[in-house]
Every structure is written in C-alpha cells, then in structure tokens.
XYZ file of C-alpha atoms in Angstrom:
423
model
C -26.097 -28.688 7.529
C -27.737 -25.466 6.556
C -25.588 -23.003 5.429
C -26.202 -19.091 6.367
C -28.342 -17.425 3.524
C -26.413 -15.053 0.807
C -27.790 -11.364 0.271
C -29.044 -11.036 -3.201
C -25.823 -10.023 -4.430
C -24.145 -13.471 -3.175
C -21.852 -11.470 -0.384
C -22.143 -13.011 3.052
C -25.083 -11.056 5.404
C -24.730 -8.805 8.113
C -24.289 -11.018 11.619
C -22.874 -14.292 9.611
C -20.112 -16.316 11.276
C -17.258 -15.591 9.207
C -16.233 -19.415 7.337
C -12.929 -20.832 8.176
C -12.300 -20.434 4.595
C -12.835 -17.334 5.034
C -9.771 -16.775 7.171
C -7.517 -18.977 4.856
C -8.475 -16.875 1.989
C -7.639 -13.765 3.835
C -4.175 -15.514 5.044
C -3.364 -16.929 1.268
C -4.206 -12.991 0.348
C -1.940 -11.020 2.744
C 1.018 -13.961 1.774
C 1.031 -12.574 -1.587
C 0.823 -9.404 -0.783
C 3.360 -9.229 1.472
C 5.779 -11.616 -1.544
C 4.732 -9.234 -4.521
C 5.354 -6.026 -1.788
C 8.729 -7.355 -0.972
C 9.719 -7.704 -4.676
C 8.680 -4.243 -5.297
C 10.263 -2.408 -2.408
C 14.083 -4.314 -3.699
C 15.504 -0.994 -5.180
C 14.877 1.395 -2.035
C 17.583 -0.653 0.223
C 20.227 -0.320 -2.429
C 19.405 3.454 -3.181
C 22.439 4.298 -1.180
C 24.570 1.944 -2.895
C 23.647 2.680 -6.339
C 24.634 6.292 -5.900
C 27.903 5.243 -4.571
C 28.301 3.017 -7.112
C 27.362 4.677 -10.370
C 27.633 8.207 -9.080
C 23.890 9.380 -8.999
C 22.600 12.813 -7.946
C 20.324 13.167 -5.482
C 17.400 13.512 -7.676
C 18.081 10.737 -9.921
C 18.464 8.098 -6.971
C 15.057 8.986 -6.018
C 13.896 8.992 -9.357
C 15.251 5.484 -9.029
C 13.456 4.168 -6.134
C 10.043 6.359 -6.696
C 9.579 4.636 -10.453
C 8.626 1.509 -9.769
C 6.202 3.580 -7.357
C 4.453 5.227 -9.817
C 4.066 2.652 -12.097
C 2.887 0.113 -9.591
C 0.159 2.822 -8.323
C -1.002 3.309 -11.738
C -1.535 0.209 -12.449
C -3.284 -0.294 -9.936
C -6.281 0.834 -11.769
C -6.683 -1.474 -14.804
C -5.688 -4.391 -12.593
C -8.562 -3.605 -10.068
C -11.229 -3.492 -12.634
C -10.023 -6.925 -14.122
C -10.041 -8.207 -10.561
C -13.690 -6.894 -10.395
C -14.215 -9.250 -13.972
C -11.938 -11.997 -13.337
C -11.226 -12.356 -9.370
C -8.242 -12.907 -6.995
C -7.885 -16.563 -7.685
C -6.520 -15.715 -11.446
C -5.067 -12.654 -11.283
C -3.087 -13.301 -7.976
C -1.193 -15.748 -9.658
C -0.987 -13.605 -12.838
C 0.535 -10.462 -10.624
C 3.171 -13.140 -9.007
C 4.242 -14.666 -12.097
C 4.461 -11.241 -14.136
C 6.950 -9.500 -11.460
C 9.391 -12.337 -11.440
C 10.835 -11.529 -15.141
C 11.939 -7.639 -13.608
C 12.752 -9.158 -10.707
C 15.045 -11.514 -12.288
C 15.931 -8.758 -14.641
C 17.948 -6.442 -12.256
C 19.379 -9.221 -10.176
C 21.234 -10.535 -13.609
C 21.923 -7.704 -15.614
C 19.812 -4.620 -14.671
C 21.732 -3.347 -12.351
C 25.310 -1.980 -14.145
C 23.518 1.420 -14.834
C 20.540 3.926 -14.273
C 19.008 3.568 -18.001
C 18.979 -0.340 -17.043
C 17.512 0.292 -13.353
C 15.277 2.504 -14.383
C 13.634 0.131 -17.206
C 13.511 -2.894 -14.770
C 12.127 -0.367 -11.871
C 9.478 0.558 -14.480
C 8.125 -3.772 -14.989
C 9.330 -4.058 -11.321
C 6.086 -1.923 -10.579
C 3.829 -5.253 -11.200
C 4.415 -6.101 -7.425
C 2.586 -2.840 -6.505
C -0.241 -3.553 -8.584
C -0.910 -6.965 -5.743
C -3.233 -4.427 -3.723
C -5.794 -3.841 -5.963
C -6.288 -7.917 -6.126
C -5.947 -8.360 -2.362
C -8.592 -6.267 -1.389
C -11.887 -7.121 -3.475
C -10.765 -10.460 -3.065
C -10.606 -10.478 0.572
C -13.947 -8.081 0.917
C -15.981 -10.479 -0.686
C -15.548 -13.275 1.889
C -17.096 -10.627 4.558
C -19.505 -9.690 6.189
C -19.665 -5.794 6.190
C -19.454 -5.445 9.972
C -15.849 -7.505 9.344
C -14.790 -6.056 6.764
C -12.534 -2.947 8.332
C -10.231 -6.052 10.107
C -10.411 -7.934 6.938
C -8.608 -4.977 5.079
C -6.802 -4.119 7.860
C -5.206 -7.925 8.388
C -4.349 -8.204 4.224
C -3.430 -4.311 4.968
C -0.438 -5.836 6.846
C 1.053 -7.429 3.982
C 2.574 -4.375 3.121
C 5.221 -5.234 5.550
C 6.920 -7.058 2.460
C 8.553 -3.653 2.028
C 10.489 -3.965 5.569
C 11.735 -7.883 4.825
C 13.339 -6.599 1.774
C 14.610 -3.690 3.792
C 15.601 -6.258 6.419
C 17.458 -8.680 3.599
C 18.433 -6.922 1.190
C 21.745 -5.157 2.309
C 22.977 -8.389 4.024
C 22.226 -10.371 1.474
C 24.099 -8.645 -1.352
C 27.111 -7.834 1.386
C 27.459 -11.768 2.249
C 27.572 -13.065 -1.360
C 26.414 -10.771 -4.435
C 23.963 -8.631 -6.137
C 22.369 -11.122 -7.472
C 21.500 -13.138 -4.199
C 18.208 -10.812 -3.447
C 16.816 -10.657 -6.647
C 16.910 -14.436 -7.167
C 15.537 -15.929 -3.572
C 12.732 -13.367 -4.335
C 12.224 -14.471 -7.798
C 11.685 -18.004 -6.011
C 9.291 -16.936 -3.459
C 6.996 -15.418 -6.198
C 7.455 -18.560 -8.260
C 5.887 -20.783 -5.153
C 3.524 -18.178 -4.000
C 2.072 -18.502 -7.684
C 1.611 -21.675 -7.975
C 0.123 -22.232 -4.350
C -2.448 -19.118 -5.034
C -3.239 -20.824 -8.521
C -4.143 -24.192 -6.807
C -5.342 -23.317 -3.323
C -7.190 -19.974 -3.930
C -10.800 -19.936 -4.759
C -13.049 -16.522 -5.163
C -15.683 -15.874 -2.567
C -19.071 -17.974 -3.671
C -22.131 -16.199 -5.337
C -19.350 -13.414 -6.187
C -21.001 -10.545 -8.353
C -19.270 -10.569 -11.602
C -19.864 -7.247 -13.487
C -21.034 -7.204 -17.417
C -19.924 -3.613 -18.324
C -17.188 -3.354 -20.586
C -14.074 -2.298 -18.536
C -13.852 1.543 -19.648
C -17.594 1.791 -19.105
C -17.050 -0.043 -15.429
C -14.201 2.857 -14.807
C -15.958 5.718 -16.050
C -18.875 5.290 -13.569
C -16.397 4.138 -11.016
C -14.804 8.444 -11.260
C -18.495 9.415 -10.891
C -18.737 8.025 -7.475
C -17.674 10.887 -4.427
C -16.213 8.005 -2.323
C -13.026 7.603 -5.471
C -12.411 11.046 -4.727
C -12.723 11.582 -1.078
C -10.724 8.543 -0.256
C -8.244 9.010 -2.977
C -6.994 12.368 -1.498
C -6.932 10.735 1.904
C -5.165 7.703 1.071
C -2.600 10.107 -0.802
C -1.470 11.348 2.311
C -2.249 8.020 4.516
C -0.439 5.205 2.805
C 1.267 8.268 -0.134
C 3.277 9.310 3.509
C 4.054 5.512 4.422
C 5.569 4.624 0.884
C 7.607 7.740 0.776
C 9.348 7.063 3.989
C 9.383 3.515 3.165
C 11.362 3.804 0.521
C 13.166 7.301 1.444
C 13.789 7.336 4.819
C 17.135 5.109 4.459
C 18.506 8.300 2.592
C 17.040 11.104 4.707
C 18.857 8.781 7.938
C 22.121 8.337 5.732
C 22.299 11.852 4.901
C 20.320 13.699 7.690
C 22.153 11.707 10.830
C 25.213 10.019 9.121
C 23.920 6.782 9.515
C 25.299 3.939 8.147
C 23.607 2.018 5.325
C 22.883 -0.657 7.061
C 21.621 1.030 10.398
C 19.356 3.437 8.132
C 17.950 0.230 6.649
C 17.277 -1.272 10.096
C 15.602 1.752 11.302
C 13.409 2.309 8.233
C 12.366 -1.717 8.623
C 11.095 -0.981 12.289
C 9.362 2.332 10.824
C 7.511 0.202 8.149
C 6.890 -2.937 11.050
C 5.039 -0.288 13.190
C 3.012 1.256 10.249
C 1.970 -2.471 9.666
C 1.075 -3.447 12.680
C -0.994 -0.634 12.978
C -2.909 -1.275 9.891
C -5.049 -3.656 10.966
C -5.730 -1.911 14.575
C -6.966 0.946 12.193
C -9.347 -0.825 10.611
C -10.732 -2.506 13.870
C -11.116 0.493 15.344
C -13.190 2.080 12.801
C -15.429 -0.959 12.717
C -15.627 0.646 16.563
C -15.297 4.174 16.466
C -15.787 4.638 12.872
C -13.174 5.493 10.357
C -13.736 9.394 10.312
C -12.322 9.415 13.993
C -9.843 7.121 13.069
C -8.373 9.253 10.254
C -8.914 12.314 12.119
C -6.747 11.185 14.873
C -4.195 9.531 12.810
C -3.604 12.653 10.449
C -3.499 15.419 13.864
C -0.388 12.688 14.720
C 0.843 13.106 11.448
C 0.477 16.853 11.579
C 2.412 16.958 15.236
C 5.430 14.271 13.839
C 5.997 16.274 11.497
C 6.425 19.822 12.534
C 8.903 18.421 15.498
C 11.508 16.350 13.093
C 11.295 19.488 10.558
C 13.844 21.303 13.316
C 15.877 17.879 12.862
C 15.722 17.231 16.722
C 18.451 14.773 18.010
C 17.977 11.022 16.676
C 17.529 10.181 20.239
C 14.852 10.295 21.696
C 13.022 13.144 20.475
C 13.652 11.925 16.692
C 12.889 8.453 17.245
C 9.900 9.128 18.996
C 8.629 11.452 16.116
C 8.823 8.979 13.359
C 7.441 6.104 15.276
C 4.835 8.305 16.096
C 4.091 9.101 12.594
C 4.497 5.042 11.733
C 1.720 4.337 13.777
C -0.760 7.225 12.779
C 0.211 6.884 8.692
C -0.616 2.697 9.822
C -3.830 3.085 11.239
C -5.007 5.938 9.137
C -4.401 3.601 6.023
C -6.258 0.977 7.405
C -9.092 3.396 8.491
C -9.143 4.874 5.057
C -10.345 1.311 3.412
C -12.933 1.137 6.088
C -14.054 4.326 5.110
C -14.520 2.786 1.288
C -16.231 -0.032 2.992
C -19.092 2.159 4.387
C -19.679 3.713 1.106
C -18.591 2.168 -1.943
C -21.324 0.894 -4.176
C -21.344 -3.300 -4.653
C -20.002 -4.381 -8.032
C -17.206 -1.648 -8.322
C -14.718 -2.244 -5.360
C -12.310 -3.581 -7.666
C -12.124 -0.221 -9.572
C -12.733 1.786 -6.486
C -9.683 0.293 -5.401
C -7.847 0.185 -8.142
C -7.750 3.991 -8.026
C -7.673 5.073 -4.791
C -4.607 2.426 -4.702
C -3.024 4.372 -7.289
C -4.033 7.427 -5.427
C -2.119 5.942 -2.386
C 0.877 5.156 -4.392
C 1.527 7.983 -6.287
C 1.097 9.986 -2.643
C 4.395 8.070 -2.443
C 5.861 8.816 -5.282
C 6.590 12.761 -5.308
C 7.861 13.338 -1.529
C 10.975 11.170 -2.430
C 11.283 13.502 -5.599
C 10.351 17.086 -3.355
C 12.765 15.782 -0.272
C 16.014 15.249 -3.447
C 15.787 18.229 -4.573
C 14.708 19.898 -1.584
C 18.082 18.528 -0.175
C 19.677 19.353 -3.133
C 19.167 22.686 -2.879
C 19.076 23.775 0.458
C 20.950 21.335 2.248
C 18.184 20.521 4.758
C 15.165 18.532 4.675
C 13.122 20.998 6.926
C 11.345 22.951 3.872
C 9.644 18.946 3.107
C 8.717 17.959 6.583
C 6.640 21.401 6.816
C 5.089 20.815 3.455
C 4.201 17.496 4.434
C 2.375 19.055 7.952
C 0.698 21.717 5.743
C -0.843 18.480 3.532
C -1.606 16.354 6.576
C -3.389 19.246 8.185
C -5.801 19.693 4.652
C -6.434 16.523 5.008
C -7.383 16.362 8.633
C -9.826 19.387 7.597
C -11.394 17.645 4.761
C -11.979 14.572 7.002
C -14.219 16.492 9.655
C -15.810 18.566 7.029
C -16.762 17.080 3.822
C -16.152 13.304 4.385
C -17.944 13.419 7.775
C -20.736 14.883 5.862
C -20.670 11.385 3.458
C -20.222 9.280 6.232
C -23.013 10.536 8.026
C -25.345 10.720 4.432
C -24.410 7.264 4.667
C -25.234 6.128 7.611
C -28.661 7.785 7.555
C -29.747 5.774 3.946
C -31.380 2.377 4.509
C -28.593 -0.396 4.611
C -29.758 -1.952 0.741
C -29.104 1.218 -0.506
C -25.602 2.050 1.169
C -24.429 -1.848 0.215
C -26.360 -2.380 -2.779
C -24.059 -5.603 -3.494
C -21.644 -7.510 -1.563
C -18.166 -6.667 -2.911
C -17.239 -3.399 -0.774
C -13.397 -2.631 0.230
C-alpha cells in the first residue's frame, strides 16, 4: 500500500487523510491531560474547607489554590522545549509519574497546615505542566488544515479540573481526606504506564539540535510568543481563575453551599470545555482572529453584567455560562492562531510559554478578587477590571494580530510552515 508522502520536515501534507493512529494518539493525549489536569485542580474544591478548617484569610486561601497555578504555568516552559527534544511518548509518562509523589503528599500528610499545603501545591504544579506535552505531540500527527480541531479535541482535557471539582467534596465527606488524593494517585499511576507502552511520537518528527537555552531564546524572538501569550492570558488566564475561584466567589458572593458552589463551578468548567474544541473548528472555518474577537466582546459583556452582582437566577447564571463558552472557544481559537504562524521546529517552546502565559493569566485574578473582597466587601471592583482587560485584548486582536494573520496568510505556504510541528 502506498502511504501519503511526508513534507520535508516529516509532518503529514496539506489534504492527507488523517491515520487512525492519528486519532488514538490524539485520544491517549487528551486522557492524560485530562488525569494530570484533575490532579492539579485537587486543592481548589477544598479551598473552602481549608479556611474553615485552619482559619485562613481570604488572601492566603487563594494564595493556596493559585500556587500550584503558577508553578504549573511556569513550568510549562522548560517542559515544552524538552518535549520539542524528547517527544510526548517520554515525557507524558514522565509528567504522570512526577505528580503522583505531591499528589500522594497532601492526601497523607500535607494537608494539617498552610506551610505543608503550600509546599505540596508548589510539586502539585507538575500536572499543569501536561499541556505543553499534549500539544506538540498531538500537532505533529496533523495535517495543518486539522490542526485547530486537533488542539481543540486535546484542548478538552482540561475538563480534568471539573471531575476533581465533581469528586472531590463527596469523596472526602463519604470517607476521608485522604480518599481523593489516593484514587488520583492511581489513575496517574495507570495512565503512565499505558502512555509509556502505547504512545508513539508522530513519524519523520523534526527533532531540534540547538541546545535548549539557545532553542528558547529564538523561541522570545518570534511575534507569535508574544501576541498569543497576552491573548491566551486573558483566554484560558480567565478560565483557570474561575476554575479554581469561582467556588469561593459563589460561597461568599450568593451563600452557597460548598458543595452547590462546587457543582456550579464543574458545569462552568464542562461548558468552557466543550467549547474548546468548537473554537478551534471554527477558526479552521472562520479563522481564529474572528473567533477570538467574538469570544473576548462575550467576555467583555459577561462581565460588566455580574459586576452589579445580578440575582443568581437567571440573569447570573446566564452571565457566567456565557463567559464559559466565550473564555472555551477563545482558548481553543488562540492555539489555532499559533498554528497559522508558529515557525516548524519550535512549537514545543512556543507552547511552553504561551502555556505559562495562559496559566499565570490564572494565577493573579484569584489573588486581585481576595483582597479585592477583603477590602471592600464586594467583588464588583474585579469583574470591571477583568472587562477593562478583555476589552484590550479584543482591541489588540483586530489591530495588531489581524495585521500577522493577514502577513501570514499572504507569504507562500513553505515559508509560513517551514516544518511540520505547529500548535
């Protein structure tokens, strides 16, 4: 059987079929993600609890739940640029393995004070790092004309943060603290070991020669780090800070209990995922510019109405799921974005930091809505802030990254994918 013919850089041509292989890969991918996601979303849930429990401020229970944030979003970038060197089939199983001594960590002993939390928040950040693997993995099984769904589908397995949100609660209130921490331990131990025997990298896969800090310098050279950096900031930066804030906001805003705050934030992170993928297969429709430009005017709109803290129901409802959706899609649309202009050979480090770009988005709303809160009694002041952002944003998309886009488009196709591996 003759197989369809590799570009020169070994990623599969414009037009291919897409492999069946191709589609395990991508499932095998998203798994993981989804496993290493769920381990690192475990805090958030218990946020409330914590604070009961060892009498935490405000600020310091979202210090709690934004570290391993932070550190998962920064690491981000040295774990892309090995995945550039080494691929997904090692360091997927490397990611899984490493989270499961934090993980195991809290659920045994971390978990009797903040110093402790904190410390195992800080290793429990490994899980984050699972995105930056994921998605030169997936990119380089491809074609580029695929490649916005591709990102979008393993996009999805971000939804690990909702089955913690989903499990986490019940499981500690039907039989202990511990009971979380160690059925996720287990699922990381078996996703390891099937990624370790059943994953493979993508065939004639470009594997880069630089040393790593030359491969990273020339990677911040590059206007695509920057341009989809800030957007992804405010994209997936908005859906990690409700994700792992909005249980507190409902507890303390509405008066919810823990456990309904927790189911509401899982249906606000189940919407955002769903949506991921749509966004990228629109923009391999409409393009991603329109995609993000719609998605962030959403943002803009969801925001200004639950800044007057409007009643739960409808209006309030409405406004977050609306802003689930658009913070979805536009995160998906902002890889797709990458995908049109990202050189070959760096998507690992292109991802790596706009990942970390992404994360640490996430990481100071939680920190800004505390001690917002803390001093004003209202969350108002951070819901406006976060319009004022979203609206930049939507200005920089129709201005200076519709300019790149359209560079793009205009250059020859060789020179806008001058080797396979683009996220």
């Amino acid at each position: 059987m003759v197989q369809p013919s590799k570009s020169k850089n070994g990623s599969p041509p414009s037009g291919a079929p897409v492999p069946g292989r191709a589609w395990l890969m991508l499932a095998l991918a998203t798994v993981g993600f989804a496993v290493n996601f769920w381990a690192w979303a475990l805090l958030s849930p218990l946020g409330p609890r914590f604070q009961d429990s060892l009498d935490l401020t405000s600020f310091e229970q979202s210090l709690l739940v934004a570290v391993p944030v932070v550190v998962g979003s920064l690491g981000r970038i040295p774990v892309g640029a090995l995945t550039d060197r080494f691929g997904g089939r090692l360091m997927f199983p490397m990611v899984s393995a490493a989270t499961i001594v934090p993980v195991l960590y809290l659920g045994l002993a971390g978990h009797s004070s903040l110093t402790a939390l904190l410390i195992g928040g800080f290793f429990l950040g490994i899980g984050g790092t699972a995105f930056a693997v994921g998605v030169p993995f997936v990119n380089a099984w491809f074609p580029p004309e695929r490649r916005g769904l591709a990102i979008g589908v393993f996009g999805a397995g971000m939804g690990g943060t909702a089955v913690s949100a989903l499990t986490t609660v019940k499981l500690v209130d039907a039989h202990s603290m511990e009971t979380p921490f160690l059925i996720t331990a287990a699922a990381l131990a078996v996703y390891a070991a099937a990624a370790l025997l059943l994953m493979r990298d993508a065939p004639g896969r470009t594997v880069p020669g630089e040393p790593l800090a030359r491969r990273l310098a020339g990677t911040v050279k590059l206007g695509i780090t920057w341009q989809a950096s800030a957007l992804y900031a405010v994209t997936f930066g908005g859906y990690v800070a409700f994700s792992v804030y909005l249980p507190t906001y409902l507890r303390t805003g509405y008066g919810l209990t823990q456990a309904d705050a927790a189911n509401r934030m899982a249906g606000f992170v189940l919407l955002a995922v769903a949506m991921r993928p749509v966004g990228g297969w629109l923009s391999d429709r409409l393009g991603p510019v329109r995609v993000l430009a719609g998605s962030l005017a959403v943002v803009v709109a969801g925001a200004l109405v639950q800044s007057f803290t409007p009643p739960l129901a409808p209006v309030g409802t409405i406004a977050f799921l609306a802003m689930a959706a658009a913070l979805g899609a536009g995160s998906g649309a902002t890889f797709a974005l990458v995908a049109q202009l990202t050189p070959g050979g760096q998507v690992g480090s292109v991802t790596g930091i706009v990942g970390a770009a992404g994360g640490l988005g996430g990481f100071l709303p939680p920190l800004v809505m505390g001690s917002l809160y803390g001093a004003y009694g209202t969350y108002a002041a951070g819901l406006v802030l976060l319009a004022i952002v979203s609206a930049a944003a939507l200005v920089y998309t129709l201005t200076g990254v519709r300019a790149a886009a359209e560079g793009a488009r205009d250059r020859p196709p060789s020179e806008n994918r001058p080797a396979g591996s683009t996220a």
